[in-house]
C-alpha cells in the first residue's frame, strides 16, 4: 500500500484527510479480499461509489464486519451474506440504483403518507424503497409475525437477520413445497392467520405474497420481501390483499388441500376494520 510521506507543509487537516482516505482503502481491500475473483467483478458492478461509502460506514459502526459473495441476484437488488462484528450472520439487501423501474415503484410510494416528501429522482426513490422495506419489516416483526428481523437501513442498503442454516438460506415454498397434506394444511392456516395479523395489527398488506416470497423452515412459513407492502388505507390495498389471498389459494390448492374461498378469507382478514 502507498505510504504517504508527511512533511511539515501538510497541515493537520490535510493529514487527517489522508489518514482517513488510507483507512477507507484498507477497509475496501479487506472487503474485497474476502471474495473470490468472480465476486469481485460483481462488487465492482453493483457498488457504485456512494454504495461503497455506505458500506464503509456500516463497517465503522460494526454493523457489518465482512461481506461474502452474492446469495441471490435479482433485477432490482442483490442479496449478500455477511457477518457483523460479533460474528452473527446477516443479510445485506442492496438495491441497485441504476436498474430500478421508476414507473413500477411509484404507485406503491405515492399512496403512502410515510413517503409524502420524497423527491422525484431515481436515487431518492430507491432510498425510499429500502426505507419502506425496513419499516414494513419492523411493523411486521413488532406484530409478532415471523419475518427476517430488520437490523439497519442506510440509503439503498438494508441489513436484516439471515434466515438460514449454516451458510444456506432456508428455501422458499416454491423450491420446497410442504412435504405432505398435514403440513400443507398447517402452513396454509398459519399463513392466512399471518395475513390477518399483518392487516389488523401491523396495518399492512404484503402486496407480493406468493410461494416466491415465503420460506419453508421445516414446515414453518416465514414471510419476507416486503418492500412493496402498503398500509391498509393505501388506494390499492384491497386489490393487493385479494391478489395475495388468491396467490395463497392457487398455490395451496395445487398441494391437494381444500382452501377457503378468497372472498370469505378477505372478509375474515379485514373484519372489524
Ligand atoms: N433474510 C434473508 N435470509 C436468507 N435469505 C434471504 C433473506 N432475504 C432474502 N433472501 C434470499 O434472497 C432471495 C431474494 O430475496 P427477495 O427479498 O425476495 O428479493 P427480490 O426483491 O429480488 O425478490 C430470496 O428468495 C432468498 O433466497
Ligand atoms: Mg422476492
mmCIF file of C-alpha atoms and ligand atoms in Angstrom:
data_model
loop_
_atom_site.group_PDB
_atom_site.id
_atom_site.type_symbol
_atom_site.label_atom_id
_atom_site.label_comp_id
_atom_site.label_asym_id
_atom_site.label_seq_id
_atom_site.Cartn_x
_atom_site.Cartn_y
_atom_site.Cartn_z
ATOM 1 C CA UNK A 1 0.000 0.000 0.000
ATOM 2 C CA UNK A 2 1.165 3.560 -0.749
ATOM 3 C CA UNK A 3 2.937 5.219 2.119
ATOM 4 C CA UNK A 4 2.152 8.882 2.397
ATOM 5 C CA UNK A 5 5.168 10.934 3.135
ATOM 6 C CA UNK A 6 4.019 13.558 5.586
ATOM 7 C CA UNK A 7 6.084 16.680 5.789
ATOM 8 C CA UNK A 8 5.798 19.895 7.663
ATOM 9 C CA UNK A 9 3.994 21.668 4.890
ATOM 10 C CA UNK A 10 0.955 19.465 5.345
ATOM 11 C CA UNK A 11 -1.304 20.958 7.890
ATOM 12 C CA UNK A 12 -3.202 18.904 10.408
ATOM 13 C CA UNK A 13 -6.441 18.887 8.447
ATOM 14 C CA UNK A 14 -4.817 17.603 5.309
ATOM 15 C CA UNK A 15 -3.035 14.937 7.281
ATOM 16 C CA UNK A 16 -6.284 13.762 8.834
ATOM 17 C CA UNK A 17 -7.922 13.603 5.426
ATOM 18 C CA UNK A 18 -5.147 11.442 4.085
ATOM 19 C CA UNK A 19 -5.290 9.184 7.087
ATOM 20 C CA UNK A 20 -8.989 8.812 6.590
ATOM 21 C CA UNK A 21 -8.501 8.033 2.910
ATOM 22 C CA UNK A 22 -5.939 5.391 3.724
ATOM 23 C CA UNK A 23 -8.240 3.760 6.221
ATOM 24 C CA UNK A 24 -11.004 3.609 3.644
ATOM 25 C CA UNK A 25 -8.705 1.977 1.111
ATOM 26 C CA UNK A 26 -7.639 -0.550 3.707
ATOM 27 C CA UNK A 27 -11.231 -1.320 4.568
ATOM 28 C CA UNK A 28 -12.139 -1.689 0.925
ATOM 29 C CA UNK A 29 -9.279 -4.090 0.428
ATOM 30 C CA UNK A 30 -10.412 -6.068 3.426
ATOM 31 C CA UNK A 31 -13.886 -6.277 1.930
ATOM 32 C CA UNK A 32 -12.677 -7.346 -1.468
ATOM 33 C CA UNK A 33 -10.014 -9.783 -0.364
ATOM 34 C CA UNK A 34 -12.630 -11.961 1.305
ATOM 35 C CA UNK A 35 -14.140 -12.591 -2.061
ATOM 36 C CA UNK A 36 -13.294 -14.793 -4.971
ATOM 37 C CA UNK A 37 -12.253 -13.058 -8.156
ATOM 38 C CA UNK A 38 -15.609 -13.642 -9.800
ATOM 39 C CA UNK A 39 -17.351 -11.969 -6.875
ATOM 40 C CA UNK A 40 -15.018 -9.064 -7.165
ATOM 41 C CA UNK A 41 -16.404 -8.254 -10.585
ATOM 42 C CA UNK A 42 -19.903 -8.248 -9.107
ATOM 43 C CA UNK A 43 -18.749 -5.963 -6.331
ATOM 44 C CA UNK A 44 -17.468 -3.501 -8.815
ATOM 45 C CA UNK A 45 -20.554 -3.691 -10.937
ATOM 46 C CA UNK A 46 -23.024 -3.263 -8.073
ATOM 47 C CA UNK A 47 -21.190 -1.000 -5.734
ATOM 48 C CA UNK A 48 -21.046 2.467 -7.088
ATOM 49 C CA UNK A 49 -19.072 5.000 -5.112
ATOM 50 C CA UNK A 50 -22.000 6.023 -2.970
ATOM 51 C CA UNK A 51 -22.871 2.423 -2.080
ATOM 52 C CA UNK A 52 -19.240 1.740 -1.194
ATOM 53 C CA UNK A 53 -19.262 4.727 1.137
ATOM 54 C CA UNK A 54 -22.337 3.342 2.871
ATOM 55 C CA UNK A 55 -20.587 0.016 3.296
ATOM 56 C CA UNK A 56 -17.596 1.773 4.876
ATOM 57 C CA UNK A 57 -19.912 3.456 7.341
ATOM 58 C CA UNK A 58 -21.550 0.141 8.178
ATOM 59 C CA UNK A 59 -18.086 -1.334 8.695
ATOM 60 C CA UNK A 60 -17.138 1.508 11.010
ATOM 61 C CA UNK A 61 -20.284 1.058 13.027
ATOM 62 C CA UNK A 62 -19.604 -2.666 13.323
ATOM 63 C CA UNK A 63 -22.993 -3.438 11.786
ATOM 64 C CA UNK A 64 -21.144 -5.358 9.109
ATOM 65 C CA UNK A 65 -17.674 -6.746 9.509
ATOM 66 C CA UNK A 66 -17.337 -8.819 6.351
ATOM 67 C CA UNK A 67 -19.346 -9.331 3.209
ATOM 68 C CA UNK A 68 -19.285 -12.614 1.345
ATOM 69 C CA UNK A 69 -20.363 -13.451 -2.164
ATOM 70 C CA UNK A 70 -23.746 -12.737 -3.625
ATOM 71 C CA UNK A 71 -26.548 -15.041 -2.427
ATOM 72 C CA UNK A 72 -29.208 -14.025 -4.916
ATOM 73 C CA UNK A 73 -29.170 -11.611 -7.727
ATOM 74 C CA UNK A 74 -32.464 -10.041 -8.674
ATOM 75 C CA UNK A 75 -33.379 -7.406 -11.193
ATOM 76 C CA UNK A 76 -33.606 -4.649 -8.654
ATOM 77 C CA UNK A 77 -31.496 -5.859 -5.777
ATOM 78 C CA UNK A 78 -28.669 -8.138 -4.787
ATOM 79 C CA UNK A 79 -28.635 -10.194 -1.626
ATOM 80 C CA UNK A 80 -25.344 -10.734 0.177
ATOM 81 C CA UNK A 81 -24.465 -12.753 3.208
ATOM 82 C CA UNK A 82 -22.256 -11.026 5.717
ATOM 83 C CA UNK A 83 -21.285 -11.085 9.371
ATOM 84 C CA UNK A 84 -21.477 -8.365 11.968
ATOM 85 C CA UNK A 85 -18.731 -7.509 14.449
ATOM 86 C CA UNK A 86 -19.946 -10.239 16.785
ATOM 87 C CA UNK A 87 -19.790 -12.904 14.118
ATOM 88 C CA UNK A 88 -23.561 -13.138 13.632
ATOM 89 C CA UNK A 89 -24.588 -13.872 10.063
ATOM 90 C CA UNK A 90 -26.640 -11.090 8.476
ATOM 91 C CA UNK A 91 -28.137 -10.374 5.088
ATOM 92 C CA UNK A 92 -27.462 -7.230 3.086
ATOM 93 C CA UNK A 93 -30.095 -6.385 0.545
ATOM 94 C CA UNK A 94 -28.605 -3.807 -1.748
ATOM 95 C CA UNK A 95 -30.991 -2.058 -4.071
ATOM 96 C CA UNK A 96 -29.462 -1.203 -7.404
ATOM 97 C CA UNK A 97 -29.739 2.468 -8.099
ATOM 98 C CA UNK A 98 -29.368 2.038 -11.843
ATOM 99 C CA UNK A 99 -31.815 -0.730 -12.604
ATOM 100 C CA UNK A 100 -34.992 0.418 -10.924
ATOM 101 C CA UNK A 101 -38.235 0.629 -12.754
ATOM 102 C CA UNK A 102 -39.469 4.031 -11.790
ATOM 103 C CA UNK A 103 -42.955 3.534 -13.142
ATOM 104 C CA UNK A 104 -43.483 0.250 -11.362
ATOM 105 C CA UNK A 105 -42.385 1.555 -7.967
ATOM 106 C CA UNK A 106 -44.014 4.944 -7.940
ATOM 107 C CA UNK A 107 -47.620 3.874 -7.220
ATOM 108 C CA UNK A 108 -46.536 1.990 -4.089
ATOM 109 C CA UNK A 109 -44.654 5.024 -2.795
ATOM 110 C CA UNK A 110 -47.146 7.638 -3.927
ATOM 111 C CA UNK A 111 -50.093 6.336 -1.985
ATOM 112 C CA UNK A 112 -48.037 6.099 1.205
ATOM 113 C CA UNK A 113 -48.137 9.085 3.577
ATOM 114 C CA UNK A 114 -44.866 7.892 5.108
ATOM 115 C CA UNK A 115 -43.130 8.970 1.898
ATOM 116 C CA UNK A 116 -45.002 12.161 1.130
ATOM 117 C CA UNK A 117 -41.909 14.310 0.830
ATOM 118 C CA UNK A 118 -39.860 12.084 -1.351
ATOM 119 C CA UNK A 119 -38.079 13.737 -4.260
ATOM 120 C CA UNK A 120 -38.790 12.509 -7.751
ATOM 121 C CA UNK A 121 -35.274 11.404 -8.596
ATOM 122 C CA UNK A 122 -34.366 7.783 -9.267
ATOM 123 C CA UNK A 123 -31.855 7.661 -6.454
ATOM 124 C CA UNK A 124 -34.158 9.054 -3.787
ATOM 125 C CA UNK A 125 -36.890 6.698 -4.895
ATOM 126 C CA UNK A 126 -34.571 3.737 -4.388
ATOM 127 C CA UNK A 127 -33.610 5.053 -0.939
ATOM 128 C CA UNK A 128 -37.288 5.374 -0.072
ATOM 129 C CA UNK A 129 -37.865 1.855 -1.330
ATOM 130 C CA UNK A 130 -35.204 0.434 1.004
ATOM 131 C CA UNK A 131 -36.597 2.523 3.877
ATOM 132 C CA UNK A 132 -40.040 1.216 3.082
ATOM 133 C CA UNK A 133 -38.938 -2.391 3.245
ATOM 134 C CA UNK A 134 -37.175 -1.699 6.546
ATOM 135 C CA UNK A 135 -40.218 -0.002 8.084
ATOM 136 C CA UNK A 136 -42.545 -2.702 6.819
ATOM 137 C CA UNK A 137 -40.348 -5.424 8.287
ATOM 138 C CA UNK A 138 -40.255 -3.521 11.589
ATOM 139 C CA UNK A 139 -44.030 -3.335 11.718
ATOM 140 C CA UNK A 140 -44.470 -6.989 10.832
ATOM 141 C CA UNK A 141 -41.800 -8.043 13.313
ATOM 142 C CA UNK A 142 -43.363 -5.962 16.087
ATOM 143 C CA UNK A 143 -46.733 -7.549 15.346
ATOM 144 C CA UNK A 144 -45.162 -10.929 16.071
ATOM 145 C CA UNK A 145 -45.023 -12.268 12.538
ATOM 146 C CA UNK A 146 -42.106 -14.470 11.597
ATOM 147 C CA UNK A 147 -40.124 -12.269 9.203
ATOM 148 C CA UNK A 148 -36.371 -11.568 9.000
ATOM 149 C CA UNK A 149 -35.602 -9.178 11.842
ATOM 150 C CA UNK A 150 -34.670 -5.786 10.385
ATOM 151 C CA UNK A 151 -31.342 -4.534 11.724
ATOM 152 C CA UNK A 152 -30.369 -1.378 9.893
ATOM 153 C CA UNK A 153 -31.033 0.619 6.775
ATOM 154 C CA UNK A 154 -28.880 3.248 5.162
ATOM 155 C CA UNK A 155 -29.782 4.700 1.804
ATOM 156 C CA UNK A 156 -30.051 1.725 -0.587
ATOM 157 C CA UNK A 157 -28.586 -0.862 1.808
ATOM 158 C CA UNK A 158 -30.826 -2.878 4.112
ATOM 159 C CA UNK A 159 -29.406 -5.180 6.769
ATOM 160 C CA UNK A 160 -31.549 -7.922 8.240
ATOM 161 C CA UNK A 161 -31.412 -11.236 10.010
ATOM 162 C CA UNK A 162 -30.172 -14.141 7.909
ATOM 163 C CA UNK A 163 -32.788 -16.855 7.770
ATOM 164 C CA UNK A 164 -30.796 -19.976 7.149
ATOM 165 C CA UNK A 165 -28.910 -22.907 8.436
ATOM 166 C CA UNK A 166 -25.150 -22.541 8.377
ATOM 167 C CA UNK A 167 -24.473 -20.663 5.187
ATOM 168 C CA UNK A 168 -27.535 -21.906 3.347
ATOM 169 C CA UNK A 169 -30.690 -19.777 3.226
ATOM 170 C CA UNK A 170 -33.935 -21.522 4.126
ATOM 171 C CA UNK A 171 -35.604 -22.499 0.814
ATOM 172 C CA UNK A 172 -38.721 -20.780 -0.441
ATOM 173 C CA UNK A 173 -42.076 -22.551 -0.651
ATOM 174 C CA UNK A 174 -41.555 -22.555 -4.406
ATOM 175 C CA UNK A 175 -38.355 -24.605 -4.026
ATOM 176 C CA UNK A 176 -39.576 -26.666 -1.107
ATOM 177 C CA UNK A 177 -43.340 -27.242 -1.104
ATOM 178 C CA UNK A 178 -44.971 -28.710 2.025
ATOM 179 C CA UNK A 179 -43.930 -32.336 2.398
ATOM 180 C CA UNK A 180 -47.429 -33.723 2.986
ATOM 181 C CA UNK A 181 -51.090 -32.723 3.253
ATOM 182 C CA UNK A 182 -50.960 -32.244 7.019
ATOM 183 C CA UNK A 183 -48.046 -29.822 6.709
ATOM 184 C CA UNK A 184 -49.737 -28.052 3.794
ATOM 185 C CA UNK A 185 -52.916 -27.547 5.858
ATOM 186 C CA UNK A 186 -50.956 -26.248 8.809
ATOM 187 C CA UNK A 187 -48.865 -23.876 6.695
ATOM 188 C CA UNK A 188 -51.931 -22.563 4.870
ATOM 189 C CA UNK A 189 -53.712 -21.868 8.134
ATOM 190 C CA UNK A 190 -50.653 -20.197 9.590
ATOM 191 C CA UNK A 191 -50.162 -18.015 6.516
ATOM 192 C CA UNK A 192 -53.753 -16.859 6.386
ATOM 193 C CA UNK A 193 -53.516 -16.054 10.082
ATOM 194 C CA UNK A 194 -50.307 -14.108 9.383
ATOM 195 C CA UNK A 195 -52.029 -12.132 6.640
ATOM 196 C CA UNK A 196 -54.723 -11.219 9.165
ATOM 197 C CA UNK A 197 -52.242 -10.163 11.852
ATOM 198 C CA UNK A 198 -50.315 -8.221 9.239
ATOM 199 C CA UNK A 199 -53.525 -6.422 8.310
ATOM 200 C CA UNK A 200 -55.056 -5.914 11.739
ATOM 201 C CA UNK A 201 -52.021 -5.407 13.924
ATOM 202 C CA UNK A 202 -49.289 -4.140 11.609
ATOM 203 C CA UNK A 203 -51.724 -2.272 9.356
ATOM 204 C CA UNK A 204 -50.106 -3.692 6.234
ATOM 205 C CA UNK A 205 -50.890 -5.608 3.088
ATOM 206 C CA UNK A 206 -47.903 -7.525 1.743
ATOM 207 C CA UNK A 207 -48.705 -6.933 -1.903
ATOM 208 C CA UNK A 208 -46.436 -9.589 -3.397
ATOM 209 C CA UNK A 209 -47.242 -12.629 -1.321
ATOM 210 C CA UNK A 210 -46.595 -15.884 -3.125
ATOM 211 C CA UNK A 211 -44.543 -19.059 -2.842
ATOM 212 C CA UNK A 212 -41.558 -16.976 -4.030
ATOM 213 C CA UNK A 213 -41.638 -14.683 -1.000
ATOM 214 C CA UNK A 214 -42.366 -17.241 1.701
ATOM 215 C CA UNK A 215 -39.705 -19.528 3.130
ATOM 216 C CA UNK A 216 -40.404 -23.006 4.362
ATOM 217 C CA UNK A 217 -38.417 -23.689 7.508
ATOM 218 C CA UNK A 218 -39.293 -27.320 8.195
ATOM 219 C CA UNK A 219 -42.972 -26.569 7.873
ATOM 220 C CA UNK A 220 -42.876 -23.104 9.445
ATOM 221 C CA UNK A 221 -43.694 -20.342 6.959
ATOM 222 C CA UNK A 222 -41.546 -17.200 7.014
ATOM 223 C CA UNK A 223 -42.758 -14.204 5.058
ATOM 224 C CA UNK A 224 -40.160 -11.862 3.545
ATOM 225 C CA UNK A 225 -39.529 -9.378 0.702
ATOM 226 C CA UNK A 226 -41.732 -6.571 1.970
ATOM 227 C CA UNK A 227 -40.560 -3.544 0.015
ATOM 228 C CA UNK A 228 -43.823 -3.247 -1.865
ATOM 229 C CA UNK A 229 -46.081 -3.778 1.185
ATOM 230 C CA UNK A 230 -48.581 -0.937 1.648
ATOM 231 C CA UNK A 231 -50.578 0.496 4.532
ATOM 232 C CA UNK A 232 -54.160 -0.779 4.776
ATOM 233 C CA UNK A 233 -55.579 2.579 3.721
ATOM 234 C CA UNK A 234 -53.496 2.699 0.560
ATOM 235 C CA UNK A 235 -55.724 3.139 -2.514
ATOM 236 C CA UNK A 236 -54.691 -0.267 -3.833
ATOM 237 C CA UNK A 237 -54.662 -2.160 -0.532
ATOM 238 C CA UNK A 238 -57.869 -4.038 -1.318
ATOM 239 C CA UNK A 239 -56.684 -5.105 -4.748
ATOM 240 C CA UNK A 240 -53.307 -6.234 -3.338
ATOM 241 C CA UNK A 241 -54.864 -8.151 -0.472
ATOM 242 C CA UNK A 242 -57.196 -10.018 -2.816
ATOM 243 C CA UNK A 243 -54.265 -10.844 -5.057
ATOM 244 C CA UNK A 244 -52.187 -12.079 -2.083
ATOM 245 C CA UNK A 245 -55.008 -14.327 -0.910
ATOM 246 C CA UNK A 246 -55.582 -15.580 -4.440
ATOM 247 C CA UNK A 247 -51.898 -16.457 -4.734
ATOM 248 C CA UNK A 248 -52.006 -18.404 -1.479
ATOM 249 C CA UNK A 249 -55.120 -20.237 -2.599
ATOM 250 C CA UNK A 250 -53.698 -21.041 -6.009
ATOM 251 C CA UNK A 251 -50.502 -22.463 -4.509
ATOM 252 C CA UNK A 252 -52.138 -24.464 -1.722
ATOM 253 C CA UNK A 253 -54.891 -25.824 -3.957
ATOM 254 C CA UNK A 254 -52.146 -27.431 -6.014
ATOM 255 C CA UNK A 255 -50.785 -29.176 -2.922
ATOM 256 C CA UNK A 256 -54.104 -31.029 -2.802
ATOM 257 C CA UNK A 257 -55.680 -29.417 0.260
ATOM 258 C CA UNK A 258 -59.024 -27.694 0.410
ATOM 259 C CA UNK A 259 -58.817 -23.919 0.514
ATOM 260 C CA UNK A 260 -61.322 -21.281 1.628
ATOM 261 C CA UNK A 261 -62.969 -19.023 -0.917
ATOM 262 C CA UNK A 262 -60.858 -15.890 -1.471
ATOM 263 C CA UNK A 263 -63.800 -13.553 -0.774
ATOM 264 C CA UNK A 264 -64.505 -15.270 2.546
ATOM 265 C CA UNK A 265 -60.858 -15.050 3.521
ATOM 266 C CA UNK A 266 -60.838 -11.381 2.595
ATOM 267 C CA UNK A 267 -63.810 -10.724 4.871
ATOM 268 C CA UNK A 268 -62.225 -12.630 7.717
ATOM 269 C CA UNK A 269 -58.887 -10.841 7.353
ATOM 270 C CA UNK A 270 -60.403 -7.364 7.217
ATOM 271 C CA UNK A 271 -63.212 -7.933 9.736
ATOM 272 C CA UNK A 272 -63.681 -5.065 12.167
ATOM 273 C CA UNK A 273 -61.601 -2.613 10.147
HETATM 274 N N1 LIG B 1 -33.237 -12.561 5.305
HETATM 275 C C1 LIG B 1 -32.886 -13.495 4.424
HETATM 276 N N2 LIG B 1 -32.276 -14.630 4.824
HETATM 277 C C2 LIG B 1 -31.910 -15.569 3.933
HETATM 278 N N3 LIG B 1 -32.110 -15.469 2.603
HETATM 279 C C3 LIG B 1 -32.721 -14.364 2.135
HETATM 280 C C4 LIG B 1 -33.150 -13.323 3.017
HETATM 281 N N4 LIG B 1 -33.722 -12.368 2.277
HETATM 282 C C5 LIG B 1 -33.658 -12.785 1.004
HETATM 283 N N5 LIG B 1 -33.059 -13.986 0.907
HETATM 284 C C6 LIG B 1 -32.822 -14.765 -0.330
HETATM 285 O O1 LIG B 1 -32.757 -13.883 -1.444
HETATM 286 C C7 LIG B 1 -33.814 -14.147 -2.358
HETATM 287 C C8 LIG B 1 -34.368 -12.841 -2.927
HETATM 288 O O2 LIG B 1 -34.839 -12.027 -1.871
HETATM 289 P P1 LIG B 1 -36.062 -11.034 -2.056
HETATM 290 O O3 LIG B 1 -36.144 -10.205 -0.825
HETATM 291 O O4 LIG B 1 -37.281 -11.818 -2.431
HETATM 292 O O5 LIG B 1 -35.570 -10.144 -3.260
HETATM 293 P P2 LIG B 1 -36.327 -9.694 -4.602
HETATM 294 O O6 LIG B 1 -36.863 -8.348 -4.281
HETATM 295 O O7 LIG B 1 -35.252 -9.704 -5.617
HETATM 296 O O8 LIG B 1 -37.442 -10.682 -4.895
HETATM 297 C C9 LIG B 1 -34.826 -14.957 -1.573
HETATM 298 O O9 LIG B 1 -35.544 -15.817 -2.411
HETATM 299 C C10 LIG B 1 -33.976 -15.722 -0.581
HETATM 300 O O10 LIG B 1 -33.472 -16.895 -1.150
HETATM 301 MG MG1 LIG B 2 -38.793 -11.715 -3.832
#
